[in-house]
Amino acid sequence: RKEVEQDPGPFNVPEGATVAFNCTYSNSASQSFFWYRQDCRKEPKLLMSVYSSGNEDGRFTAQLNRASQYISLLIRDSKLSDSATYLCVVKGSQGNLIFGKGTKLSVKP
Amino acid sequence: DAGITQSPRHKVTETGTPVTLRCHQTENHRYMYWYRQDPGHGLRLIHYSYGVKDTDKGEVSDGYSVSRSKTEDFLLTLESATSSQTSVYFCAISEEVGRGRRETQYFGPGTRLLVL
């Protein structure tokens, strides 16, 4: 089983739609979780950390289910500017980040 | 802006030649990382550093070496480049952010390397 797995997509949605991304991780001892966003030919940028109680930042909501080793990201009211690849990230034992391969989102007018 | 720059931003080289990539940070962070990103693999850790002259291997370290003689600079060297090392290389630094001292990483703009 890969350490961090994501549906690669692409997800093609209209503006204003709600879209959800899911991610599973294999190491039950993992403590830190993040979502990064990567635009085409750019570096990954931190979107938000994921806390055990779930957390929200504007239109973005992240959830963590430790029992199922499952992380989710919900985007409400999608904008054209949300088009990007979303990377699920888990902190590894060396302090490095373990990245999923990413889920591509395309928001259409 | 985490103050990370990478040089060169693009490089084309030939198989068998040595290549050095530079990562420079302006904010005195202790931890620095080198990743490569390839289609179908996502980002993978090559080497990392936890201080001046303190480095360790990551997941895909074969064929790469690193050096950190100053806090602000972390160098990645391909001693004898191969076509399989054609990739996008990202440097990252880490800092503590948010509640609970969660550690996250910030990335430089990347270096696109083509080995012919």
PDB file of C-alpha atoms in Angstrom:
ATOM      1  CA  ARG A   1       0.000   0.000   0.000  1.00  0.00           C
ATOM      2  CA  LYS A   2       1.388   3.409  -0.952  1.00  0.00           C
ATOM      3  CA  GLU A   3       2.037   5.766   1.960  1.00  0.00           C
ATOM      4  CA  VAL A   4      -0.341   8.459   0.733  1.00  0.00           C
ATOM      5  CA  GLU A   5      -2.957   7.744  -1.888  1.00  0.00           C
ATOM      6  CA  GLN A   6      -5.228  10.120  -3.739  1.00  0.00           C
ATOM      7  CA  ASP A   7      -7.643   9.917  -6.623  1.00  0.00           C
ATOM      8  CA  PRO A   8      -5.678  11.527  -9.491  1.00  0.00           C
ATOM      9  CA  GLY A   9      -8.776  12.967 -11.131  1.00  0.00           C
ATOM     10  CA  PRO A  10      -9.134  15.104 -13.088  1.00  0.00           C
ATOM     11  CA  PHE A  11     -12.179  16.598 -11.480  1.00  0.00           C
ATOM     12  CA  ASN A  12     -13.956  18.874 -13.951  1.00  0.00           C
ATOM     13  CA  VAL A  13     -16.581  21.012 -12.223  1.00  0.00           C
ATOM     14  CA  PRO A  14     -18.573  24.160 -13.067  1.00  0.00           C
ATOM     15  CA  GLU A  15     -18.062  27.394 -11.181  1.00  0.00           C
ATOM     16  CA  GLY A  16     -20.000  27.433  -7.963  1.00  0.00           C
ATOM     17  CA  ALA A  17     -19.896  23.675  -7.491  1.00  0.00           C
ATOM     18  CA  THR A  18     -18.844  21.913  -4.325  1.00  0.00           C
ATOM     19  CA  VAL A  19     -16.068  19.390  -4.780  1.00  0.00           C
ATOM     20  CA  ALA A  20     -14.474  16.943  -2.344  1.00  0.00           C
ATOM     21  CA  PHE A  21     -11.083  15.293  -2.463  1.00  0.00           C
ATOM     22  CA  ASN A  22     -10.149  12.253  -0.455  1.00  0.00           C
ATOM     23  CA  CYS A  23      -6.842  10.841   0.658  1.00  0.00           C
ATOM     24  CA  THR A  24      -5.727   7.797   2.653  1.00  0.00           C
ATOM     25  CA  TYR A  25      -2.442   7.262   4.467  1.00  0.00           C
ATOM     26  CA  SER A  26      -0.773   4.059   5.582  1.00  0.00           C
ATOM     27  CA  ASN A  27       1.179   5.016   8.729  1.00  0.00           C
ATOM     28  CA  SER A  28      -1.198   5.070  11.679  1.00  0.00           C
ATOM     29  CA  ALA A  29       1.456   6.870  13.775  1.00  0.00           C
ATOM     30  CA  SER A  30       1.404   9.947  11.527  1.00  0.00           C
ATOM     31  CA  GLN A  31       0.716  13.125  13.455  1.00  0.00           C
ATOM     32  CA  SER A  32       0.735  16.000  11.002  1.00  0.00           C
ATOM     33  CA  PHE A  33      -1.376  16.405   7.892  1.00  0.00           C
ATOM     34  CA  PHE A  34      -1.632  19.085   5.259  1.00  0.00           C
ATOM     35  CA  TRP A  35      -3.166  20.033   1.973  1.00  0.00           C
ATOM     36  CA  TYR A  36      -0.933  21.773  -0.539  1.00  0.00           C
ATOM     37  CA  ARG A  37      -1.919  23.354  -3.794  1.00  0.00           C
ATOM     38  CA  GLN A  38       0.272  23.295  -6.895  1.00  0.00           C
ATOM     39  CA  ASP A  39      -0.370  25.367  -9.970  1.00  0.00           C
ATOM     40  CA  CYS A  40       0.987  24.238 -13.322  1.00  0.00           C
ATOM     41  CA  ARG A  41       4.787  24.585 -13.473  1.00  0.00           C
ATOM     42  CA  LYS A  42       4.907  26.176 -10.032  1.00  0.00           C
ATOM     43  CA  GLU A  43       6.028  25.086  -6.597  1.00  0.00           C
ATOM     44  CA  PRO A  44       3.641  23.484  -4.081  1.00  0.00           C
ATOM     45  CA  LYS A  45       2.136  25.971  -1.654  1.00  0.00           C
ATOM     46  CA  LEU A  46       0.553  25.230   1.688  1.00  0.00           C
ATOM     47  CA  LEU A  47      -3.220  25.484   1.502  1.00  0.00           C
ATOM     48  CA  MET A  48      -4.050  24.431   5.039  1.00  0.00           C
ATOM     49  CA  SER A  49      -3.067  22.164   7.875  1.00  0.00           C
ATOM     50  CA  VAL A  50      -5.528  19.453   8.906  1.00  0.00           C
ATOM     51  CA  TYR A  51      -6.451  19.208  12.564  1.00  0.00           C
ATOM     52  CA  SER A  52      -8.091  16.321  14.363  1.00  0.00           C
ATOM     53  CA  SER A  53     -11.268  18.287  15.039  1.00  0.00           C
ATOM     54  CA  GLY A  54     -11.536  19.418  11.432  1.00  0.00           C
ATOM     55  CA  ASN A  55     -10.920  22.972  10.345  1.00  0.00           C
ATOM     56  CA  GLU A  56     -12.238  25.525   7.946  1.00  0.00           C
ATOM     57  CA  ASP A  57     -10.645  28.394   6.077  1.00  0.00           C
ATOM     58  CA  GLY A  58     -13.185  30.338   4.081  1.00  0.00           C
ATOM     59  CA  ARG A  59     -14.535  28.066   1.351  1.00  0.00           C
ATOM     60  CA  PHE A  60     -12.160  25.254   2.288  1.00  0.00           C
ATOM     61  CA  THR A  61     -12.867  22.593   4.917  1.00  0.00           C
ATOM     62  CA  ALA A  62     -10.422  19.866   5.918  1.00  0.00           C
ATOM     63  CA  GLN A  63     -11.352  16.748   7.863  1.00  0.00           C
ATOM     64  CA  LEU A  64      -9.254  14.013   9.452  1.00  0.00           C
ATOM     65  CA  ASN A  65     -10.461  10.553  10.412  1.00  0.00           C
ATOM     66  CA  ARG A  66      -7.637   8.856  12.317  1.00  0.00           C
ATOM     67  CA  ALA A  67      -9.497   5.579  12.762  1.00  0.00           C
ATOM     68  CA  SER A  68      -9.900   5.199   9.007  1.00  0.00           C
ATOM     69  CA  GLN A  69      -6.595   6.958   8.203  1.00  0.00           C
ATOM     70  CA  TYR A  70      -8.494   9.232   5.889  1.00  0.00           C
ATOM     71  CA  ILE A  71      -8.190  12.944   5.077  1.00  0.00           C
ATOM     72  CA  SER A  72     -10.578  15.043   3.057  1.00  0.00           C
ATOM     73  CA  LEU A  73     -10.743  18.503   1.537  1.00  0.00           C
ATOM     74  CA  LEU A  74     -14.022  20.158   0.633  1.00  0.00           C
ATOM     75  CA  ILE A  75     -14.144  23.216  -1.602  1.00  0.00           C
ATOM     76  CA  ARG A  76     -17.430  25.112  -1.677  1.00  0.00           C
ATOM     77  CA  ASP A  77     -18.519  27.619  -4.312  1.00  0.00           C
ATOM     78  CA  SER A  78     -15.635  26.742  -6.657  1.00  0.00           C
ATOM     79  CA  LYS A  79     -13.890  29.580  -8.458  1.00  0.00           C
ATOM     80  CA  LEU A  80     -11.970  29.470 -11.713  1.00  0.00           C
ATOM     81  CA  SER A  81      -8.876  30.329  -9.685  1.00  0.00           C
ATOM     82  CA  ASP A  82      -9.247  27.103  -7.693  1.00  0.00           C
ATOM     83  CA  SER A  83      -8.074  25.163 -10.757  1.00  0.00           C
ATOM     84  CA  ALA A  84      -4.862  23.449  -9.675  1.00  0.00           C
ATOM     85  CA  THR A  85      -3.523  20.153  -8.406  1.00  0.00           C
ATOM     86  CA  TYR A  86      -4.229  19.473  -4.736  1.00  0.00           C
ATOM     87  CA  LEU A  87      -1.633  17.464  -2.842  1.00  0.00           C
ATOM     88  CA  CYS A  88      -2.415  15.460   0.272  1.00  0.00           C
ATOM     89  CA  VAL A  89       0.617  15.493   2.558  1.00  0.00           C
ATOM     90  CA  VAL A  90       1.575  13.545   5.674  1.00  0.00           C
ATOM     91  CA  LYS A  91       4.615  14.229   7.819  1.00  0.00           C
ATOM     92  CA  GLY A  92       7.027  11.274   7.861  1.00  0.00           C
ATOM     93  CA  SER A  93       9.200   9.936  10.641  1.00  0.00           C
ATOM     94  CA  GLN A  94      12.264  11.894   9.433  1.00  0.00           C
ATOM     95  CA  GLY A  95      10.345  15.155   9.560  1.00  0.00           C
ATOM     96  CA  ASN A  96      10.073  15.175   5.821  1.00  0.00           C
ATOM     97  CA  LEU A  97       6.750  15.435   4.073  1.00  0.00           C
ATOM     98  CA  ILE A  98       5.277  12.469   2.209  1.00  0.00           C
ATOM     99  CA  PHE A  99       3.240  13.617  -0.739  1.00  0.00           C
ATOM    100  CA  GLY A 100       0.376  12.035  -2.532  1.00  0.00           C
ATOM    101  CA  LYS A 101       0.531  12.254  -6.300  1.00  0.00           C
ATOM    102  CA  GLY A 102      -2.139  14.915  -6.317  1.00  0.00           C
ATOM    103  CA  THR A 103      -5.675  15.400  -7.557  1.00  0.00           C
ATOM    104  CA  LYS A 104      -6.170  17.713 -10.495  1.00  0.00           C
ATOM    105  CA  LEU A 105      -9.104  20.111 -10.357  1.00  0.00           C
ATOM    106  CA  SER A 106     -10.379  22.065 -13.318  1.00  0.00           C
ATOM    107  CA  VAL A 107     -13.138  24.597 -12.679  1.00  0.00           C
ATOM    108  CA  LYS A 108     -14.996  25.623 -15.824  1.00  0.00           C
ATOM    109  CA  PRO A 109     -17.068  28.776 -16.454  1.00  0.00           C
TER     110      PRO A 109
ATOM    111  CA  ASP B   1       7.155  34.664   0.910  1.00  0.00           C
ATOM    112  CA  ALA B   2       9.601  32.309   2.658  1.00  0.00           C
ATOM    113  CA  GLY B   3      12.662  33.906   1.061  1.00  0.00           C
ATOM    114  CA  ILE B   4      13.822  30.840  -0.872  1.00  0.00           C
ATOM    115  CA  THR B   5      15.598  31.087  -4.184  1.00  0.00           C
ATOM    116  CA  GLN B   6      16.983  28.371  -6.409  1.00  0.00           C
ATOM    117  CA  SER B   7      19.607  28.585  -9.103  1.00  0.00           C
ATOM    118  CA  PRO B   8      19.750  27.891 -11.906  1.00  0.00           C
ATOM    119  CA  ARG B   9      16.045  27.836 -12.703  1.00  0.00           C
ATOM    120  CA  HIS B  10      16.607  25.840 -15.890  1.00  0.00           C
ATOM    121  CA  LYS B  11      19.517  23.717 -16.999  1.00  0.00           C
ATOM    122  CA  VAL B  12      20.284  21.420 -19.887  1.00  0.00           C
ATOM    123  CA  THR B  13      23.299  19.172 -19.528  1.00  0.00           C
ATOM    124  CA  GLU B  14      24.771  16.027 -20.985  1.00  0.00           C
ATOM    125  CA  THR B  15      24.987  12.570 -19.497  1.00  0.00           C
ATOM    126  CA  GLY B  16      28.096  12.121 -17.401  1.00  0.00           C
ATOM    127  CA  THR B  17      28.637  15.767 -16.508  1.00  0.00           C
ATOM    128  CA  PRO B  18      28.530  17.049 -12.934  1.00  0.00           C
ATOM    129  CA  VAL B  19      25.728  19.412 -11.991  1.00  0.00           C
ATOM    130  CA  THR B  20      25.248  21.499  -8.855  1.00  0.00           C
ATOM    131  CA  LEU B  21      21.971  23.100  -7.888  1.00  0.00           C
ATOM    132  CA  ARG B  22      21.829  25.805  -5.263  1.00  0.00           C
ATOM    133  CA  CYS B  23      19.148  26.635  -2.741  1.00  0.00           C
ATOM    134  CA  HIS B  24      19.417  29.886  -0.820  1.00  0.00           C
ATOM    135  CA  GLN B  25      17.252  31.053   2.062  1.00  0.00           C
ATOM    136  CA  THR B  26      17.215  34.411   3.804  1.00  0.00           C
ATOM    137  CA  GLU B  27      15.408  33.551   7.039  1.00  0.00           C
ATOM    138  CA  ASN B  28      17.884  31.394   8.960  1.00  0.00           C
ATOM    139  CA  HIS B  29      15.764  28.237   9.058  1.00  0.00           C
ATOM    140  CA  ARG B  30      17.476  25.177  10.439  1.00  0.00           C
ATOM    141  CA  TYR B  31      15.908  22.541   8.199  1.00  0.00           C
ATOM    142  CA  MET B  32      16.323  22.424   4.444  1.00  0.00           C
ATOM    143  CA  TYR B  33      15.250  19.747   1.979  1.00  0.00           C
ATOM    144  CA  TRP B  34      15.753  18.697  -1.615  1.00  0.00           C
ATOM    145  CA  TYR B  35      12.909  16.979  -3.487  1.00  0.00           C
ATOM    146  CA  ARG B  36      12.425  15.848  -7.040  1.00  0.00           C
ATOM    147  CA  GLN B  37       9.080  15.777  -8.804  1.00  0.00           C
ATOM    148  CA  ASP B  38       8.326  13.446 -11.678  1.00  0.00           C
ATOM    149  CA  PRO B  39       5.078  12.545 -13.440  1.00  0.00           C
ATOM    150  CA  GLY B  40       3.455   9.556 -11.797  1.00  0.00           C
ATOM    151  CA  HIS B  41       5.596   9.806  -8.670  1.00  0.00           C
ATOM    152  CA  GLY B  42       4.775  13.056  -6.982  1.00  0.00           C
ATOM    153  CA  LEU B  43       7.395  14.729  -4.840  1.00  0.00           C
ATOM    154  CA  ARG B  44      10.116  12.525  -3.369  1.00  0.00           C
ATOM    155  CA  LEU B  45      12.760  13.471  -0.815  1.00  0.00           C
ATOM    156  CA  ILE B  46      16.382  13.254  -1.966  1.00  0.00           C
ATOM    157  CA  HIS B  47      18.363  14.613   0.995  1.00  0.00           C
ATOM    158  CA  TYR B  48      17.741  16.934   3.872  1.00  0.00           C
ATOM    159  CA  SER B  49      19.754  19.012   6.311  1.00  0.00           C
ATOM    160  CA  TYR B  50      19.132  19.774   9.973  1.00  0.00           C
ATOM    161  CA  GLY B  51      21.983  22.220  10.384  1.00  0.00           C
ATOM    162  CA  VAL B  52      25.328  23.319   9.031  1.00  0.00           C
ATOM    163  CA  LYS B  53      27.254  20.217   7.943  1.00  0.00           C
ATOM    164  CA  ASP B  54      24.415  17.986   9.181  1.00  0.00           C
ATOM    165  CA  THR B  55      22.686  16.113   6.387  1.00  0.00           C
ATOM    166  CA  ASP B  56      20.894  12.834   5.880  1.00  0.00           C
ATOM    167  CA  LYS B  57      19.522  10.740   3.044  1.00  0.00           C
ATOM    168  CA  GLY B  58      15.970  10.654   1.861  1.00  0.00           C
ATOM    169  CA  GLU B  59      13.961   8.207  -0.190  1.00  0.00           C
ATOM    170  CA  VAL B  60      15.818   8.639  -3.508  1.00  0.00           C
ATOM    171  CA  SER B  61      19.376   9.670  -2.586  1.00  0.00           C
ATOM    172  CA  ASP B  62      21.355   7.407  -4.945  1.00  0.00           C
ATOM    173  CA  GLY B  63      23.373   9.474  -7.433  1.00  0.00           C
ATOM    174  CA  TYR B  64      23.066  12.655  -5.394  1.00  0.00           C
ATOM    175  CA  SER B  65      25.182  14.358  -2.748  1.00  0.00           C
ATOM    176  CA  VAL B  66      24.557  17.488  -0.728  1.00  0.00           C
ATOM    177  CA  SER B  67      26.512  20.027   1.246  1.00  0.00           C
ATOM    178  CA  ARG B  68      25.607  22.718   3.702  1.00  0.00           C
ATOM    179  CA  SER B  69      28.550  24.870   4.758  1.00  0.00           C
ATOM    180  CA  LYS B  70      26.382  27.884   5.666  1.00  0.00           C
ATOM    181  CA  THR B  71      22.913  28.098   7.168  1.00  0.00           C
ATOM    182  CA  GLU B  72      21.565  29.921   4.150  1.00  0.00           C
ATOM    183  CA  ASP B  73      22.831  27.616   1.391  1.00  0.00           C
ATOM    184  CA  PHE B  74      22.047  23.978   0.613  1.00  0.00           C
ATOM    185  CA  LEU B  75      23.710  22.528  -2.476  1.00  0.00           C
ATOM    186  CA  LEU B  76      22.595  19.452  -4.402  1.00  0.00           C
ATOM    187  CA  THR B  77      25.198  17.790  -6.635  1.00  0.00           C
ATOM    188  CA  LEU B  78      24.724  15.202  -9.318  1.00  0.00           C
ATOM    189  CA  GLU B  79      28.253  13.816  -9.606  1.00  0.00           C
ATOM    190  CA  SER B  80      27.650  12.284 -13.034  1.00  0.00           C
ATOM    191  CA  ALA B  81      24.243  13.182 -14.412  1.00  0.00           C
ATOM    192  CA  THR B  82      22.081  10.484 -16.013  1.00  0.00           C
ATOM    193  CA  SER B  83      18.930  10.793 -18.110  1.00  0.00           C
ATOM    194  CA  SER B  84      16.916   9.331 -15.215  1.00  0.00           C
ATOM    195  CA  GLN B  85      17.794  12.455 -13.235  1.00  0.00           C
ATOM    196  CA  THR B  86      15.856  14.632 -15.648  1.00  0.00           C
ATOM    197  CA  SER B  87      13.304  16.148 -13.317  1.00  0.00           C
ATOM    198  CA  VAL B  88      12.066  19.224 -11.528  1.00  0.00           C
ATOM    199  CA  TYR B  89      14.000  19.814  -8.313  1.00  0.00           C
ATOM    200  CA  PHE B  90      12.475  21.685  -5.420  1.00  0.00           C
ATOM    201  CA  CYS B  91      14.198  22.981  -2.346  1.00  0.00           C
ATOM    202  CA  ALA B  92      12.177  23.474   0.819  1.00  0.00           C
ATOM    203  CA  ILE B  93      12.624  24.893   4.299  1.00  0.00           C
ATOM    204  CA  SER B  94      10.556  24.122   7.331  1.00  0.00           C
ATOM    205  CA  GLU B  95       9.232  26.203  10.166  1.00  0.00           C
ATOM    206  CA  GLU B  96       6.775  25.833  12.978  1.00  0.00           C
ATOM    207  CA  VAL B  97       3.359  27.314  12.276  1.00  0.00           C
ATOM    208  CA  GLY B  98      -0.138  27.291  13.736  1.00  0.00           C
ATOM    209  CA  ARG B  99      -1.438  25.926  16.967  1.00  0.00           C
ATOM    210  CA  GLY B 100       0.218  22.829  18.389  1.00  0.00           C
ATOM    211  CA  ARG B 101       3.558  23.716  16.800  1.00  0.00           C
ATOM    212  CA  ARG B 102       2.713  21.938  13.572  1.00  0.00           C
ATOM    213  CA  GLU B 103       5.662  21.855  11.236  1.00  0.00           C
ATOM    214  CA  THR B 104       5.163  22.652   7.606  1.00  0.00           C
ATOM    215  CA  GLN B 105       7.412  23.341   4.670  1.00  0.00           C
ATOM    216  CA  TYR B 106       7.757  26.099   2.132  1.00  0.00           C
ATOM    217  CA  PHE B 107       9.156  25.504  -1.287  1.00  0.00           C
ATOM    218  CA  GLY B 108      11.433  27.347  -3.632  1.00  0.00           C
ATOM    219  CA  PRO B 109      10.411  27.989  -7.250  1.00  0.00           C
ATOM    220  CA  GLY B 110      12.125  24.857  -8.573  1.00  0.00           C
ATOM    221  CA  THR B 111      14.869  24.001 -11.049  1.00  0.00           C
ATOM    222  CA  ARG B 112      14.028  22.221 -14.286  1.00  0.00           C
ATOM    223  CA  LEU B 113      16.887  19.920 -15.247  1.00  0.00           C
ATOM    224  CA  LEU B 114      17.149  18.110 -18.558  1.00  0.00           C
ATOM    225  CA  VAL B 115      19.902  15.528 -18.959  1.00  0.00           C
ATOM    226  CA  LEU B 116      20.500  14.592 -22.576  1.00  0.00           C
TER     227      LEU B 116
END
